[in-house]
Coordinates of C-alpha atoms and ligand atoms in Angstrom, one line a residue:
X6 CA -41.7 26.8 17.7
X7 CA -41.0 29.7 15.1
X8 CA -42.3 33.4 16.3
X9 CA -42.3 36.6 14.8
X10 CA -39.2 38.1 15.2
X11 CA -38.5 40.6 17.9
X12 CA -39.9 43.9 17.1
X13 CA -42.1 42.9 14.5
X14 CA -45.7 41.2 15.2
X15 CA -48.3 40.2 13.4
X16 CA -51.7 42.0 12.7
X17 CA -54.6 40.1 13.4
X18 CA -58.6 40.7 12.9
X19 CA -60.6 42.3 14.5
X20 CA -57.7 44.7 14.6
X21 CA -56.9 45.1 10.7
X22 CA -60.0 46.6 10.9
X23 CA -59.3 50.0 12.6
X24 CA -56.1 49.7 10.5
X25 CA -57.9 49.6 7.2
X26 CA -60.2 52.0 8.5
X27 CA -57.2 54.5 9.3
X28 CA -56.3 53.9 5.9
X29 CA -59.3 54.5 4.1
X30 CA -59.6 57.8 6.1
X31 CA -56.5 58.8 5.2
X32 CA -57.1 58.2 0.8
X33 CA -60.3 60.2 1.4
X34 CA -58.6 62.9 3.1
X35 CA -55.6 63.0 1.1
X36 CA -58.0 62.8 -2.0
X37 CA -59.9 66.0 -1.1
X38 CA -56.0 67.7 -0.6
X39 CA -55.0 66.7 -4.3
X40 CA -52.4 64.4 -3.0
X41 CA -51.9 60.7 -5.4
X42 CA -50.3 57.5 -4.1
X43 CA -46.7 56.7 -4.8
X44 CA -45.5 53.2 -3.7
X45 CA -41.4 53.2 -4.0
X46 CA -39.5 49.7 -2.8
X47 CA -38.9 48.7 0.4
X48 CA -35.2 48.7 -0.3
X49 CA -32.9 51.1 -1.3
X50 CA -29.0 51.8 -1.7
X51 CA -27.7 52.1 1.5
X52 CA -26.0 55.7 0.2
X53 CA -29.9 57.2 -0.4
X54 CA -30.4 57.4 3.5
X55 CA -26.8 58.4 4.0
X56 CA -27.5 61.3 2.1
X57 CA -30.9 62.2 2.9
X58 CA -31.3 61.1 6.6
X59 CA -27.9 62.1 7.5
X60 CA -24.8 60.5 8.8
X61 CA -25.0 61.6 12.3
X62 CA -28.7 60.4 13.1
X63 CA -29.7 58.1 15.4
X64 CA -31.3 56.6 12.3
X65 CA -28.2 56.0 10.4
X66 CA -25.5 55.5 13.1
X67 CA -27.2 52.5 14.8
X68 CA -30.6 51.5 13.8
X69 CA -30.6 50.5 9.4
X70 CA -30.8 46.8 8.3
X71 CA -28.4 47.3 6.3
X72 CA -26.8 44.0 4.4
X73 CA -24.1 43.9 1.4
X74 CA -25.4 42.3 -1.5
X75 CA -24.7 39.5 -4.0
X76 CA -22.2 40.4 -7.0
X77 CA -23.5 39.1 -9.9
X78 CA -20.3 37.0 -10.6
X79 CA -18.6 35.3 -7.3
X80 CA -15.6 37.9 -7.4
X81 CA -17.9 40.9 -7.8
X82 CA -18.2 43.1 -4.8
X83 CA -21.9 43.3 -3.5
X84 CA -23.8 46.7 -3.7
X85 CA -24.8 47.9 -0.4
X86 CA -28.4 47.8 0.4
X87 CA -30.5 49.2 3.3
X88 CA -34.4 48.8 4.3
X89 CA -36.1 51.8 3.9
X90 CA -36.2 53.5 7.8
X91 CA -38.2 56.3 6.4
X92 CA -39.7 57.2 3.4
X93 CA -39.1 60.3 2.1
X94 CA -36.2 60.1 0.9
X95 CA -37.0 57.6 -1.5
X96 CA -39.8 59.8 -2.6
X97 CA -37.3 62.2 -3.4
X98 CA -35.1 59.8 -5.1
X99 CA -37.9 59.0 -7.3
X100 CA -38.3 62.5 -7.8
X101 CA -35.4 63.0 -9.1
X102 CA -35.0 59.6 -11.0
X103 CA -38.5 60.3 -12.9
X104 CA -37.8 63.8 -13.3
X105 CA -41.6 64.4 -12.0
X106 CA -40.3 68.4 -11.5
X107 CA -41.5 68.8 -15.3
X108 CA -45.2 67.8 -14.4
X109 CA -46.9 70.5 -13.8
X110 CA -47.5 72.4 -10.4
X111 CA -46.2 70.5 -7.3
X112 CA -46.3 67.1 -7.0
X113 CA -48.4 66.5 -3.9
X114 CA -47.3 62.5 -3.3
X115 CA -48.6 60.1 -0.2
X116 CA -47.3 57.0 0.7
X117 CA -48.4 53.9 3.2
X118 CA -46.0 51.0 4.2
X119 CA -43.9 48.8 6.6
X120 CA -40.3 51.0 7.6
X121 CA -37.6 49.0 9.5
X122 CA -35.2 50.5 12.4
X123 CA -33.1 48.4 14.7
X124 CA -35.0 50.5 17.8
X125 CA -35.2 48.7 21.1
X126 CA -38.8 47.5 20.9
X127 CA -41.4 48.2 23.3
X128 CA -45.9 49.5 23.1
X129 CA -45.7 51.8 20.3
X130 CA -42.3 51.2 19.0
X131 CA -41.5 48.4 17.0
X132 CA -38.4 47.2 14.3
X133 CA -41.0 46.5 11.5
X134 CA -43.6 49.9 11.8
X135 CA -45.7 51.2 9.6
X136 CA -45.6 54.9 8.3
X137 CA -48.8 56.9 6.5
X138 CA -47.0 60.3 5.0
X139 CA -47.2 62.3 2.4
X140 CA -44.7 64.9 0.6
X141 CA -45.3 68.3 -0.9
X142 CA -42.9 68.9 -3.2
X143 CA -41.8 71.1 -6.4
X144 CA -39.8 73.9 -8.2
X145 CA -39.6 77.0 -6.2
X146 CA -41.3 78.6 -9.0
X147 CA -44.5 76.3 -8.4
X148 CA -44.8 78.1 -5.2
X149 CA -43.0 75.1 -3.5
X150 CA -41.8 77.5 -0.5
X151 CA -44.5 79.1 0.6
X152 CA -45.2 78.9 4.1
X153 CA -49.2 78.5 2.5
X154 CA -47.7 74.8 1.9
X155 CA -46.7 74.1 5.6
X156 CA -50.2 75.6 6.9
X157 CA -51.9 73.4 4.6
X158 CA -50.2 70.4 5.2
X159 CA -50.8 70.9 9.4
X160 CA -54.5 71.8 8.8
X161 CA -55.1 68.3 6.2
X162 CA -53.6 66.5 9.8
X163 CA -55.5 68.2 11.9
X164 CA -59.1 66.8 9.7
X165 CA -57.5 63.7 9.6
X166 CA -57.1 63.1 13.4
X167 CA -60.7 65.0 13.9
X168 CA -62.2 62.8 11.1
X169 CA -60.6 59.4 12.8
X170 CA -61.9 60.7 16.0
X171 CA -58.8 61.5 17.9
X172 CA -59.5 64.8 19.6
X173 CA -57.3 65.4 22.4
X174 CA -53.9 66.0 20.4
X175 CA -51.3 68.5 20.5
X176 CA -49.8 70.2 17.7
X177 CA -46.1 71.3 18.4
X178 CA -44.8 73.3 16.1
X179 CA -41.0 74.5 16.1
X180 CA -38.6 76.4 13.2
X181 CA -35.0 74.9 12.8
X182 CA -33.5 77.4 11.2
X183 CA -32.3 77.7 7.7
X184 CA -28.4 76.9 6.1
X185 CA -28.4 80.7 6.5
X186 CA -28.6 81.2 10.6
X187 CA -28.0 77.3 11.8
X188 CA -24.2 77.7 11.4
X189 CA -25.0 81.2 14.2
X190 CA -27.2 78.8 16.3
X191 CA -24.7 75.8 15.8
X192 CA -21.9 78.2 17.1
X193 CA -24.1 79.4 20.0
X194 CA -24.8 75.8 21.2
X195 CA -21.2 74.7 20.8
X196 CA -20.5 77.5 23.2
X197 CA -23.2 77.0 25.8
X198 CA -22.2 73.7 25.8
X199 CA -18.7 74.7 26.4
X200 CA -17.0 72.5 29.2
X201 CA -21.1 70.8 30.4
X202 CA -20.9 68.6 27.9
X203 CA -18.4 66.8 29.7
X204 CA -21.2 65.9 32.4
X205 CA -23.5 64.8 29.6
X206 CA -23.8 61.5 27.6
X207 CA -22.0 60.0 25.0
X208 CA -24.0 60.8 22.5
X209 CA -23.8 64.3 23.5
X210 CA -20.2 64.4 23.4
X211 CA -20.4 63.1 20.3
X212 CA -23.2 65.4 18.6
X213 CA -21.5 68.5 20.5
X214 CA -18.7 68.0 17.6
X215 CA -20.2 67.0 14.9
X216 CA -23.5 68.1 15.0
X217 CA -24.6 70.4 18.0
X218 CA -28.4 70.4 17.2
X219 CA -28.7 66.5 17.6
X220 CA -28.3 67.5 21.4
X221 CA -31.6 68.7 21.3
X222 CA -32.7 65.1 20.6
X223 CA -30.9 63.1 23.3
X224 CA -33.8 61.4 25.9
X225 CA -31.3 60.2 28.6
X226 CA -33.2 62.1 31.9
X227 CA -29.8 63.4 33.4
X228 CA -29.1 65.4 30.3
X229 CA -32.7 67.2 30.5
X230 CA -31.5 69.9 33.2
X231 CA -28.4 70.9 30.7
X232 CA -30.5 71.1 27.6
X233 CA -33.1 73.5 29.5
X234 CA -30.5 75.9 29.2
X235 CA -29.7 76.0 25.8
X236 CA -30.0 78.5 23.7
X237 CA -33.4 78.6 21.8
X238 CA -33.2 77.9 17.3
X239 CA -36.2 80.9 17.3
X240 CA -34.1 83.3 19.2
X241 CA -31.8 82.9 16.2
X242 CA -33.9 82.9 13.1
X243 CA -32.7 85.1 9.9
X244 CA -35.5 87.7 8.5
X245 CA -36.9 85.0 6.1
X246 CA -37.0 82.0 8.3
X247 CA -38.9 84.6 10.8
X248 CA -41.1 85.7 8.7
X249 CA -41.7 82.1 7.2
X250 CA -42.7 80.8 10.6
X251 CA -44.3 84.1 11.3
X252 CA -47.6 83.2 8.4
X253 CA -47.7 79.6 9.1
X254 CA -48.6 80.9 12.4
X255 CA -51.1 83.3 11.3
X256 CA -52.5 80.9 8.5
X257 CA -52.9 78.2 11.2
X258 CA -54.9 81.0 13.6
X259 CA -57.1 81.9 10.8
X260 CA -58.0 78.6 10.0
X261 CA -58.4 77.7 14.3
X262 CA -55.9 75.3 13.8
X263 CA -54.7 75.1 17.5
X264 CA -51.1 74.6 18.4
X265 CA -48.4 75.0 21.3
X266 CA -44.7 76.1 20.2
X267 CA -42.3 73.8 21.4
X268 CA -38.6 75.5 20.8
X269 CA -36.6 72.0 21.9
X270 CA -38.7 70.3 19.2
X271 CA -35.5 69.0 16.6
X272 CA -37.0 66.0 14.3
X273 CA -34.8 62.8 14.3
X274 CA -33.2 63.4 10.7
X275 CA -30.9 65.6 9.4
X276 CA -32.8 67.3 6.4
X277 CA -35.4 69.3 8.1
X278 CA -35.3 73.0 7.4
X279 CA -37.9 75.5 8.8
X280 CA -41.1 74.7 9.7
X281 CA -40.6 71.0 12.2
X282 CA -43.6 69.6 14.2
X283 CA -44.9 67.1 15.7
X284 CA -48.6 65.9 16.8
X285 CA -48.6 63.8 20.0
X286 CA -51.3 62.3 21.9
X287 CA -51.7 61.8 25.6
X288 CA -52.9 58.5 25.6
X289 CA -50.0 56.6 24.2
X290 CA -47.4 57.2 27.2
X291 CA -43.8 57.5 26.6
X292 CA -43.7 57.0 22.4
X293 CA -46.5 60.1 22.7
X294 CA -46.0 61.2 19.1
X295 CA -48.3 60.2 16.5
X296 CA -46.2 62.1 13.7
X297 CA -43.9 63.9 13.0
X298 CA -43.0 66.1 10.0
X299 CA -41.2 69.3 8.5
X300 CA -40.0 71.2 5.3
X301 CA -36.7 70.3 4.4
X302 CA -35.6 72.5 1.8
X303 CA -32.3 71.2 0.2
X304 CA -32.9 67.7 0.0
X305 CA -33.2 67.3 -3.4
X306 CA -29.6 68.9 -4.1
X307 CA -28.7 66.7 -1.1
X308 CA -29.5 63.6 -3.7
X309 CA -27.9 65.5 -6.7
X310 CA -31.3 66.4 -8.0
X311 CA -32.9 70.1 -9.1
X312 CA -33.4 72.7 -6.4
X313 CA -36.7 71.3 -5.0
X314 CA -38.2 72.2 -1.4
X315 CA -40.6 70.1 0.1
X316 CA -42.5 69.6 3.4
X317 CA -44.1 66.2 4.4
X318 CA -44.4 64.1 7.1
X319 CA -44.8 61.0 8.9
X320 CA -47.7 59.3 10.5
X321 CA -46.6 56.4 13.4
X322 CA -50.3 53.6 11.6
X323 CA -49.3 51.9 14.5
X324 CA -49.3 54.9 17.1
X325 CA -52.3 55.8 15.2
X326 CA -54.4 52.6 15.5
X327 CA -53.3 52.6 19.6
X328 CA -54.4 56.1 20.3
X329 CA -57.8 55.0 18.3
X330 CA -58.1 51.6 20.3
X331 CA -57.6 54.2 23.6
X332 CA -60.7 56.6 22.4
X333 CA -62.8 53.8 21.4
X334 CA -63.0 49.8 21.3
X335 CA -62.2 48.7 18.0
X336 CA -64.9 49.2 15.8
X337 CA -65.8 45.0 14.1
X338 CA -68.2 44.7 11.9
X339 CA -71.2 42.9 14.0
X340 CA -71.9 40.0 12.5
X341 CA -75.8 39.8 11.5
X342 CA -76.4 36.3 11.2
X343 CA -75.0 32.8 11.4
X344 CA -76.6 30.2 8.9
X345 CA -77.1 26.9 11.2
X346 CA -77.6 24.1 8.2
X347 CA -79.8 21.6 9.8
X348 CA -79.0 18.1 7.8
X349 CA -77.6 16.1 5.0
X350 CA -77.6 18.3 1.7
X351 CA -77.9 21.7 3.6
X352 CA -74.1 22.9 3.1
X353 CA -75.5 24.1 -0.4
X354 CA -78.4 25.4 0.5
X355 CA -77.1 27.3 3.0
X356 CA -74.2 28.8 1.0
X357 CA -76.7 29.7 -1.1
X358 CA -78.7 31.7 0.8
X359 CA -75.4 33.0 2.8
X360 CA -74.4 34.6 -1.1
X361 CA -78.1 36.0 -1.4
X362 CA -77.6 37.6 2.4
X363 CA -73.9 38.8 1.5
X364 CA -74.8 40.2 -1.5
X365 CA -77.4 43.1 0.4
X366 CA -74.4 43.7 2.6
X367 CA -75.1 41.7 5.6
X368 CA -72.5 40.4 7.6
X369 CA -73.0 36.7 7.4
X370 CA -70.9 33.8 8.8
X371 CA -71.5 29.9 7.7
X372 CA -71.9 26.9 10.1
X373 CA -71.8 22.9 8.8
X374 CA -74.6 20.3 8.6
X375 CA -72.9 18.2 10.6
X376 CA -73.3 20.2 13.8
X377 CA -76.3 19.5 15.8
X378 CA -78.8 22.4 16.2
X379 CA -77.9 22.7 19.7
X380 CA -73.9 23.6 18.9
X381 CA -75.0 25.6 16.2
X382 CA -76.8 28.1 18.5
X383 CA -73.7 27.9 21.0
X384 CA -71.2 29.0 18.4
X385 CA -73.4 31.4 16.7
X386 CA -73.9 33.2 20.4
X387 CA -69.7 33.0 21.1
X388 CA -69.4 35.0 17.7
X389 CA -71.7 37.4 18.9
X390 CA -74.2 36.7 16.3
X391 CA -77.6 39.0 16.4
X392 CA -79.4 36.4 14.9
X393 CA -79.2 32.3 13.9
X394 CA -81.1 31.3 10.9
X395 CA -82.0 27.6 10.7
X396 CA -81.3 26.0 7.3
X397 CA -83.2 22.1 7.1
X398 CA -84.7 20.5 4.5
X399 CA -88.3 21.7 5.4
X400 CA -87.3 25.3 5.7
X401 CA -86.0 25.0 2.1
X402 CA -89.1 23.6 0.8
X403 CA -91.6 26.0 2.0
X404 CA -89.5 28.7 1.5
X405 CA -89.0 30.1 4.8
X406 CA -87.3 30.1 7.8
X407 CA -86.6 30.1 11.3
X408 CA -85.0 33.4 12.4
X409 CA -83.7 33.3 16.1
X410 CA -82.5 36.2 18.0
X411 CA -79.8 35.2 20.0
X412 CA -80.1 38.1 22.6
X413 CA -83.8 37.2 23.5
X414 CA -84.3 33.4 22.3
X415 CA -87.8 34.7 19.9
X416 CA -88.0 32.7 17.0
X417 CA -90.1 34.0 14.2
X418 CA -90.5 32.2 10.5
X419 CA -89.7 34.8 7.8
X420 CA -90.3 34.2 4.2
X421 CA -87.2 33.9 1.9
X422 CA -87.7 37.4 0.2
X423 CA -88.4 39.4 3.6
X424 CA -85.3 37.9 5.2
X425 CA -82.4 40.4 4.6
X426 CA -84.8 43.0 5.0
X427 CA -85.6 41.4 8.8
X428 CA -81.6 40.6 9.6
X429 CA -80.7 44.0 8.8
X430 CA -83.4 45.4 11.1
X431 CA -82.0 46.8 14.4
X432 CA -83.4 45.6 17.6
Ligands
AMP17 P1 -39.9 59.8 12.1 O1 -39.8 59.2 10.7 O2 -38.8 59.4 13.0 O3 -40.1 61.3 12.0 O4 -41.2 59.3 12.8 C1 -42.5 59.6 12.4 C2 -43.5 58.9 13.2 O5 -43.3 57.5 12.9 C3 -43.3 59.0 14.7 O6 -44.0 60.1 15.2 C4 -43.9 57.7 15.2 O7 -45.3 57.8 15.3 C5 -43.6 56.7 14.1 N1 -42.4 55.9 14.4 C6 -41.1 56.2 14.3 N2 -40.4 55.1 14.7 C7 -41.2 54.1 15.1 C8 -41.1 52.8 15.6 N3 -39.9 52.3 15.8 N4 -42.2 52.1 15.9 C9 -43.4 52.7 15.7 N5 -43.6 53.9 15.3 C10 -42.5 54.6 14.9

């Protein structure tokens, strides 16, 4: 037998419900923030995430599906190509490529779709996953800097978790520092972790060479201890990278935007600058982060575009729909009534009256004439039908019919042109 392949699974009813719900939550709110869809391929050159994830990331180093492709003629060398692990930077590739920095303002941009890392799969992490995020990006002189961005972006989270219902969530919030004071941190951590990193990990090793603030990152328990000790990014923040994370703060209070400051808090990929955070809920165990986000100023130049800062982030749709499924049971539509055609001929009818039922918005499912009323009844009560409506030749003819409710067994005849009006009435 074929399956899915590991890591990736397929979404099935009733469940697509809660995610299309999650979606449709998400254009409303993003709507009301000025923000417009843009949808950018699912692959890219393998160089974009170089580039704009960064070399050294987890990301990168061990976890693209990443494939040479076809020349066009045999001898031709193939152009690398790489399934999008992230989105923004081919957001910010089309930025550049479209040249959207002569639109007026700043281009507020949101995104929804599949993003592929070779992770080791397990409840809420997948190899196929799907991201919700949204990027806030411009020239400087459209005010794309201003720590009023980064407060706004956190606050249009925060009434999209409170409008989906997901109250208990944490907002951590962290600054990384800036290309003017990370080299000063960068040397401070090298230093601290002087001769320990010997004790630690591989990847420790590694990161203390080429990229000290990766350390931050690294989940192996036996490392935690060490990385207590570090030295802290806010402890080293310049005057403008202080004062920067100084009004988000303030904006956030004024707006009663709750949040925790988590110093350790690094994000998985290189470009982040600033303002880093991430919103976790309790209910989802170890892979406890819903999103994750930042402002990472630079990027653009990164991909040999215009000086344009940004701040966007990340939404886990299916750490979402989990932490959703753990507050409440999955919201289905309840189906209102199963048509039970009673006879040879009553298909028609009853697809008939099922389209005159549908079309006042009741939820309506269809049985066959060649059941027998008896399995009729049974299948409409497994579906959790509220009520069976009997469909027979004599039923047709006077115009009226027999209106079971499954629940209590009452059957009542209601005429044709009071029946949606009775199905849609709640017990
Ligand atoms: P990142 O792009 O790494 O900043 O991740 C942003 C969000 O995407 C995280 O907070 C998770 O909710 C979600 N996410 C990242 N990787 C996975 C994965 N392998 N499976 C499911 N969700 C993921």
């Amino acid at each position: 037998m074929i399956k899915a392949v590991r890591g990736t699974r397929d979404l099935l009813p009733p469940e697509t419900e809660t995610w299309n719900r999650v979606e449709a939550a998400a254009r409303d709110v993003f709507r009301a923030y000025g923000f417009h869809e843009i949808r950018t391929p699912v692959f890219e050159e393998t160089q974009l995430f170089a580039r704009g994830v960064g070399e050294e990331t987890d990301i990168v180093a061990k976890e693209m599906y990443t494939w040479e492709d076809r020349g066009r003629a045999a001898s031709e060398k193939g152009q690398s190509l790489t399934l999008r692990p992230e989105n923004t930077a081919g957001v910010v590739r089309a930025y550049i490529e479209h040249k959207l920095w002569e639109r007026p303002g700043l281009q507020k941009l949101y995104y929804m779709g599949p993003q592929f890392r070779r992770e080791r799969p397990q409840k809420g992490r997948y190899r196929q996953f799907y991201q919700i995020g949204a990027e806030v990006i411009g020239p400087p002189s459209a005010g794309s800097e201003s720590p009023a961005r980064d407060a706004e972006v956190l606050e249009m989270l925060a009434a999209l978790l409170d409008r989906l219902g997901i109250r208990d969530w944490t907002l951590e919030l962290n600054s990384v520092g800036c290309a003017h004071d990370r080299p000063v941190y960068n040397e401070a951590l090298r230093k601290a972790l002087g001769e320990n990193v010997a004790r630690m990990c591989a990847d420790c090793q590694r990161r203390a060479e080429t990229n000290p603030l990766r350390v931050l990152d690294c989940k192996v328990p036996e490392d935690q201890p060490m990385i207590a000790k570090l030295p802290r990014m806010i402890d080293f923040l310049d005057d403008a990278c202080r004062a920067h994370f100084a009004e988000v703060q303030a904006i956030l209070h004024s707006l009663a935007v709750p949040f925790v400051i988590n110093p350790r808090l690094v994000r998985g990929l290189d470009y982040y600058r600033k303002t880093a955070f991430e919103f976790t809920h309790g209910a989802l165990g170890a892979q406890n982060a819903i999103l994750g986000g930042g402002r990472y100023d630079g990027l653009s130049e990164a991909l040999g575009g215009p000086k344009a800062p940004g701040i966007g982030f990340a939404i886990g749709e299916d750490r979402l729909v989990l932490s959703l499924q753990a507050a409440e049971a999955a919201a289905t539509a309840p189906l209102d009534a199963y048509l039970a055609p009673l006879g040879p001929g009553m298909n028609k009818e009853a697809a008939r009256l099922a389209r005159e039922l549908r079309a006042q918005n009741l939820v309506v499912e269809l049985g066959d004439e060649s059941f027998r009323l008896k399995k009729s009844l049974e299948t409409a009560s497994k579906l959790g039908a509220r009520y069976a409506v009997i469909v027979g030749e004599n039923e047709v003819a006077a115009g009226a019919f027999a209106v079971k409710e499954l629940s209590t067994g009452t059957q009542v005849m209601v005429a044709r042109a009071d029946l949606a009006h009775a199905l849609a009435a709640r017990g």
